[in-house]
Amino acid sequence: MNILLLIADQLSALALAPYGNGFTRTPNMDRLLQRGTRIRNCYSPCPLCAPARAAFWTGLHPHETGLLSNGRAFPCPDVDPHLPTIGSIFLNADYKTVHFGKRHDNGALRGFDCAQVEELPVDAECGAWPVDYDTRRDRYTVERACGFLTEPRDPENSPYLYAVDLNNPHNICNWIGHNRGEHEDRPVPGPLPDLPDNFDDRDLESRPPSVQYICCAHNRSAQTEGWTDTNFRHYLAAYHHYVERLDKEIGRLLDAVESRGDFADTLIILTADHSDAMTAHRQVTKHTSFYEETTRVPFIATGPGIETTGTLIDTPLASLLDLMPTLCELTQLPIPDGLRGRSLAPWLTGREQTGTPKTTWLPSCIPNGVLPWSPDACSAPKTVNISTTSKAIVRNSTTFAEIREKPKTLSMMPAPPLN
């Protein structure tokens, strides 16, 4: 069985037609779903690129991999080279392992032969929606991946694991830069999306400091100062546009798989490193905010043994940390010890119809500099605990408060260990 992983950057489940969004047109993701199934509630371990990516490639929490930021002003170490990774597991199982596109992994892609990342020209479809390196790199990445997907079959019949890491809809970040501060929006074709019901931020003072001061750490949030409600609606229109650009590139990849007759023997999983705020709480993009909007990602799967009815799986509650054990079970490889996720194979294949309540831990860290904290501020992660009945926010590394609907009291419980 071959494996094709499609990883998007900053793709929200809430933006997709397969998850109920009626505004975005995603015929190729719809096409993928028609052959498979999707999980309703899948969450990223961190709403920030590098910590999330290192986590799902290794199956460990960000505070265990050591990646708690995107680097730059707050450098992070490389992932321990002795840790098993998805790439190393499948390379050792004699798969042809190649990675295309965005990396941002700090060594977590060990085991993959990483293709060069370049750009190809792409025309802007609308003056209001400029394209940048994100979109141009996606065009190159897909061209390169399609070349591999359509090459003559390996005479030794070795299966492949190709990971195609696409940038969009991350192009929305530079769109904000083009529209920073007070401005008049350029005309766009068609109607503007409505703002979500939770657009206002009247509860900001009750939020954790990392949310209250997010504009101090995240320049894209600061650049929305002075935006009107209409400006935020244009943000949503642009975000949907970049999602649709992503969908077109996914279509080219699916066409390549189909052209060689490999669909029936290829496990395809589509997901994302993290999500996008989509203007909820007047926020854009992502960063240190653990809202539903910034952490909930799509998880669509199709392939040998996978349910083929377009099923929406309500249980179990899933995490991207489940990716490694799921791939191992579906390919009958041993699951490494010590992983923090569990295999979703029983639900994807229809063997399980229900699931016991699960808790999903989402550890992250507020980088030093957001607030005037000590230089070792990154050593103690805050944690969000998501379960089927509750959500919680942790202010330090030793306790967390479990907050249920309309809580009367807060119960303090130990946080997961850091080792």
XYZ file of C-alpha atoms in Angstrom:
419
model
C 0.000 0.000 0.000
C 1.284 3.458 -0.938
C 0.783 6.506 1.285
C 0.228 10.116 0.230
C 0.119 12.663 3.052
C -1.300 16.059 2.126
C -0.386 18.644 4.776
C -1.739 22.184 4.474
C -0.539 25.200 6.438
C -3.136 27.063 8.482
C -6.149 25.210 7.037
C -9.276 25.344 9.181
C -11.791 22.526 9.198
C -14.404 25.255 9.597
C -13.481 26.653 6.168
C -14.235 23.482 4.206
C -17.380 22.260 2.494
C -16.853 18.700 3.836
C -17.174 20.228 7.321
C -20.274 22.271 6.550
C -18.889 25.543 5.167
C -21.211 26.733 2.422
C -19.025 29.589 1.163
C -15.802 27.931 0.036
C -15.723 25.883 -3.167
C -13.461 22.858 -2.669
C -14.438 20.301 -5.340
C -11.216 18.331 -4.995
C -11.418 17.952 -1.229
C -15.059 16.969 -1.765
C -13.855 14.421 -4.317
C -11.395 13.009 -1.801
C -14.122 12.710 0.797
C -16.453 10.890 -1.604
C -13.905 8.072 -1.639
C -13.326 8.052 2.110
C -14.263 9.475 5.463
C -13.529 12.379 7.799
C -13.160 12.959 11.521
C -15.233 15.800 12.919
C -13.062 16.852 15.849
C -9.326 16.694 15.177
C -7.002 19.139 16.924
C -3.486 20.410 16.388
C -1.053 20.053 19.309
C -0.114 23.723 18.924
C -1.438 26.623 16.799
C 2.079 27.430 15.590
C 3.923 25.828 12.653
C 7.200 24.397 13.960
C 5.926 23.082 17.322
C 2.929 21.436 15.634
C 4.978 19.874 12.846
C 7.690 18.458 15.087
C 4.921 17.040 17.279
C 2.979 15.142 14.635
C 6.089 13.854 12.825
C 7.327 12.355 16.130
C 4.063 11.603 17.941
C 5.189 13.625 20.974
C 4.042 16.850 22.614
C 5.870 20.113 21.816
C 7.363 20.314 25.293
C 8.784 16.815 24.742
C 10.333 17.575 21.352
C 11.726 20.863 22.697
C 10.158 22.964 19.945
C 8.078 25.662 21.609
C 8.322 28.434 19.024
C 9.033 29.056 15.354
C 12.600 29.988 16.185
C 13.855 33.363 14.964
C 14.094 35.423 18.165
C 13.463 32.299 20.267
C 15.703 29.536 18.847
C 14.740 25.945 19.547
C 16.942 22.848 19.463
C 16.666 20.192 16.803
C 14.559 17.157 17.595
C 16.449 14.354 19.341
C 17.915 12.276 16.470
C 17.210 9.073 18.407
C 13.441 9.626 18.421
C 11.430 7.591 15.924
C 9.780 9.726 13.256
C 7.204 8.882 10.620
C 9.944 9.136 8.007
C 12.401 6.874 9.834
C 9.758 4.229 10.602
C 8.689 3.874 6.977
C 12.211 4.152 5.593
C 13.202 1.217 7.810
C 10.156 -0.659 6.469
C 11.553 -0.276 2.918
C 9.178 2.446 1.798
C 10.388 5.079 -0.639
C 10.064 8.153 1.594
C 10.109 11.571 -0.058
C 8.975 14.915 1.341
C 7.943 17.828 -0.873
C 7.351 21.440 0.121
C 7.372 23.263 3.425
C 9.566 21.772 6.146
C 9.759 23.896 9.313
C 10.575 20.714 11.220
C 13.892 21.121 13.109
C 14.964 17.588 12.236
C 11.561 15.914 12.642
C 11.563 14.953 8.942
C 14.436 12.534 9.513
C 13.971 9.505 7.271
C 12.576 11.518 4.364
C 14.513 12.496 1.278
C 13.492 16.163 1.199
C 13.015 17.640 -2.266
C 14.327 21.105 -2.998
C 11.873 23.968 -2.422
C 11.670 26.546 -5.203
C 9.042 28.818 -6.766
C 7.129 28.906 -10.038
C 5.244 31.954 -11.358
C 1.528 32.160 -10.623
C -0.840 34.876 -11.794
C -3.062 36.678 -9.305
C -6.702 35.901 -10.067
C -7.892 39.123 -8.446
C -6.084 42.342 -7.560
C -7.521 42.136 -4.062
C -5.853 38.765 -3.505
C -2.103 39.048 -4.236
C 0.062 35.949 -4.406
C 3.384 35.589 -2.640
C 6.023 32.920 -2.124
C 3.471 30.647 -0.423
C 1.429 30.247 -3.593
C 4.454 30.181 -5.895
C 6.145 27.482 -3.819
C 2.971 25.409 -3.849
C 2.989 25.457 -7.633
C 6.584 24.191 -7.695
C 5.959 21.628 -4.947
C 2.987 20.120 -6.764
C 4.863 20.036 -10.085
C 7.698 18.145 -8.393
C 5.398 15.763 -6.515
C 3.324 15.019 -9.629
C 6.538 14.031 -11.386
C 7.137 11.383 -8.736
C 3.498 10.260 -8.650
C 3.409 9.652 -12.402
C 6.868 8.108 -12.870
C 7.100 4.489 -14.083
C 6.445 1.910 -11.401
C 9.379 0.759 -9.308
C 10.550 -2.584 -10.759
C 11.112 -3.777 -7.196
C 7.517 -2.732 -6.443
C 8.563 -0.810 -3.326
C 5.660 1.119 -1.784
C 6.053 4.852 -1.304
C 5.295 7.361 1.407
C 5.144 10.800 -0.171
C 4.444 13.778 2.091
C 3.347 16.887 0.198
C 3.512 19.933 2.479
C 1.593 22.835 0.947
C 1.805 26.437 2.143
C -1.678 27.702 1.420
C -3.864 29.136 2.786
C -0.860 30.674 4.603
C -0.720 33.327 1.848
C -3.353 35.108 3.960
C -0.542 36.311 6.257
C 1.029 38.475 3.572
C -2.442 39.596 2.533
C -2.711 41.194 5.975
C 0.596 42.957 5.366
C -0.817 44.432 2.151
C -3.872 45.643 4.094
C -2.409 46.722 7.416
C -4.124 49.386 9.511
C -6.921 51.611 8.302
C -7.558 51.051 4.602
C -10.170 50.772 1.904
C -10.569 47.286 0.510
C -10.257 46.515 -3.169
C -13.388 45.185 -4.873
C -13.765 41.411 -4.903
C -15.962 39.216 -7.091
C -19.074 37.945 -5.391
C -20.484 38.536 -1.913
C -18.456 38.846 1.266
C -18.685 36.122 3.932
C -20.557 36.965 7.113
C -18.636 37.434 10.337
C -18.961 34.600 12.879
C -21.295 34.854 15.848
C -18.280 35.085 18.195
C -16.597 37.901 16.274
C -16.539 40.382 19.181
C -13.800 40.340 21.812
C -15.694 41.703 24.795
C -14.332 38.863 26.931
C -10.708 39.786 26.201
C -9.882 40.874 29.755
C -10.846 37.451 31.077
C -8.586 35.626 28.628
C -5.070 34.321 29.412
C -2.240 36.867 29.065
C -1.021 35.174 25.883
C -4.332 36.100 24.251
C -4.656 39.560 25.803
C -1.202 40.544 24.576
C -1.108 38.572 21.337
C -0.582 41.760 19.335
C 2.748 42.205 21.151
C 4.008 38.845 19.897
C 2.296 38.484 16.550
C 2.782 41.231 13.997
C -0.191 40.117 11.899
C -2.498 40.744 14.851
C -0.962 44.171 15.384
C -1.497 45.005 11.713
C -5.279 44.652 12.094
C -5.404 47.672 14.412
C -7.955 50.069 12.967
C -9.778 47.478 10.877
C -13.521 47.862 10.442
C -16.007 45.010 10.416
C -15.971 45.197 6.619
C -12.180 44.860 6.589
C -12.517 41.656 8.588
C -15.104 40.356 6.108
C -12.612 40.989 3.317
C -10.082 38.995 5.335
C -12.487 36.058 5.311
C -13.037 36.422 1.563
C -9.279 36.382 0.983
C -8.811 33.390 3.290
C -11.462 31.435 1.377
C -9.715 32.372 -1.872
C -6.387 30.936 -0.707
C -8.201 27.794 0.482
C -9.592 27.438 -3.037
C -6.079 27.841 -4.468
C -4.989 25.011 -2.193
C -7.886 22.894 -3.434
C -6.777 23.318 -7.056
C -3.280 22.092 -6.214
C -4.744 19.111 -4.360
C -6.768 18.350 -7.485
C -3.587 18.177 -9.557
C -2.095 15.701 -7.082
C -5.212 13.519 -7.108
C -5.204 13.553 -10.915
C -1.596 12.345 -10.850
C -2.450 9.444 -8.537
C -5.427 8.526 -10.694
C -3.468 8.729 -13.954
C -1.271 5.810 -12.905
C -4.161 3.765 -11.550
C -2.882 3.941 -7.975
C -5.990 5.252 -6.211
C -7.214 1.828 -5.101
C -3.871 1.009 -3.506
C -3.004 4.396 -1.991
C -3.825 5.635 1.495
C -4.383 9.396 1.243
C -4.724 11.575 4.340
C -5.412 15.311 4.215
C -4.840 17.439 7.301
C -3.088 20.655 8.424
C -0.472 21.738 10.942
C -2.919 24.106 12.649
C -5.941 26.208 11.847
C -6.859 29.903 11.473
C -8.879 32.170 13.753
C -11.125 33.221 10.849
C -11.966 36.483 12.713
C -13.410 34.759 15.797
C -12.729 36.996 18.813
C -11.485 39.605 16.289
C -8.395 37.466 15.715
C -6.603 36.565 12.508
C -4.190 33.755 11.618
C -2.960 31.861 14.722
C -0.109 32.061 17.306
C -0.590 31.521 21.073
C -4.381 31.409 21.134
C -5.924 28.005 21.818
C -9.413 28.719 20.595
C -11.464 26.120 18.734
C -10.907 28.072 15.535
C -7.092 28.076 15.722
C -6.627 24.430 16.712
C -9.331 22.411 14.933
C -8.026 20.953 11.677
C -9.480 18.706 8.967
C -8.700 14.997 8.882
C -9.905 13.298 5.699
C -8.765 9.792 4.780
C -9.298 7.435 1.865
C -7.605 4.235 0.781
C -7.523 0.471 1.274
C -9.824 -0.563 4.104
C -11.071 2.977 4.788
C -14.817 3.592 4.926
C -15.902 4.859 1.488
C -19.241 6.486 2.201
C -18.105 10.012 3.051
C -18.854 9.217 6.675
C -18.501 11.928 9.316
C -16.944 10.315 12.390
C -18.041 12.024 15.605
C -15.858 9.874 17.841
C -13.142 9.634 18.858
C -11.796 13.046 19.720
C -8.607 13.108 17.671
C -5.230 14.822 17.720
C -2.513 15.131 15.097
C -0.438 13.096 17.548
C -2.622 10.183 16.416
C -1.154 10.337 12.901
C 1.912 8.151 13.512
C 0.127 5.270 15.305
C -2.681 5.415 12.726
C -0.267 5.061 9.809
C 1.536 2.226 11.559
C -1.622 0.222 12.244
C -3.056 0.729 8.758
C 0.189 -0.597 7.232
C 0.626 -3.356 9.855
C 3.849 -1.901 11.224
C 4.686 -1.980 14.954
C 3.624 1.147 16.830
C 6.591 2.626 18.750
C 6.374 2.750 22.526
C 5.898 6.066 24.296
C 3.718 7.826 21.732
C 1.138 10.285 23.086
C -1.548 9.564 20.499
C -3.558 6.496 19.628
C -4.436 4.843 16.345
C -7.576 6.070 14.603
C -7.613 2.996 12.351
C -10.524 1.273 14.155
C -12.779 4.242 13.389
C -11.470 4.955 9.892
C -12.053 1.344 8.864
C -15.471 1.095 10.498
C -14.469 -1.503 13.100
C -15.432 0.924 15.879
C -18.637 2.951 15.737
C -18.311 4.653 19.119
C -15.468 5.849 21.246
C -14.768 6.326 24.902
C -14.255 9.965 25.946
C -10.726 11.070 25.243
C -8.647 13.913 26.552
C -6.404 15.737 24.107
C -3.544 17.751 25.550
C -2.358 20.757 23.588
C 0.848 22.023 25.227
C 2.483 25.208 24.030
C 4.468 28.096 25.400
C 4.308 31.871 25.454
C 7.694 32.955 24.080
C 9.779 35.199 26.292
C 9.164 38.763 25.189
C 5.387 38.642 24.975
C 5.282 39.853 28.554
C 8.132 41.039 30.797
C 8.732 37.576 32.200
C 11.966 35.862 33.116
C 14.372 34.687 30.373
C 13.395 31.066 30.997
C 9.693 31.732 30.424
C 9.591 29.068 27.727
C 10.535 26.302 30.149
C 7.021 25.994 31.568
C 4.333 25.280 28.985
C 0.750 26.276 29.377
C -1.652 23.540 28.423
C -5.135 23.300 27.036
C -7.036 20.129 27.778
C -9.849 19.243 25.392
C -12.224 16.402 26.135
C -15.659 15.438 24.936
C -17.173 17.122 27.974
C -14.860 19.939 28.956
C -12.136 22.373 28.026
C -9.464 23.819 30.244
C -6.664 26.331 30.255
C -3.480 25.854 32.224
C -1.502 28.785 33.566
C 1.619 26.819 34.521
C 3.247 23.427 34.157
C 1.954 21.763 37.313
C -1.803 22.297 37.485
C -4.733 23.012 35.260
C -8.274 24.159 35.829
C -10.975 22.024 34.270
C -13.745 24.295 33.046
C -17.077 22.735 32.170
C -20.110 24.418 30.681
C -21.434 27.051 33.104
C -18.919 26.039 35.780
C -19.631 26.664 39.439
C -16.199 25.577 40.624
C -12.801 24.917 39.138
C -11.108 21.626 39.949
C -7.312 21.662 39.990
C -5.640 18.552 38.565
C -2.057 17.530 37.764
C -0.820 18.401 34.315
C 0.860 15.697 32.203
C 4.527 15.084 33.071
C 7.288 16.857 31.192
C 9.354 13.692 30.775
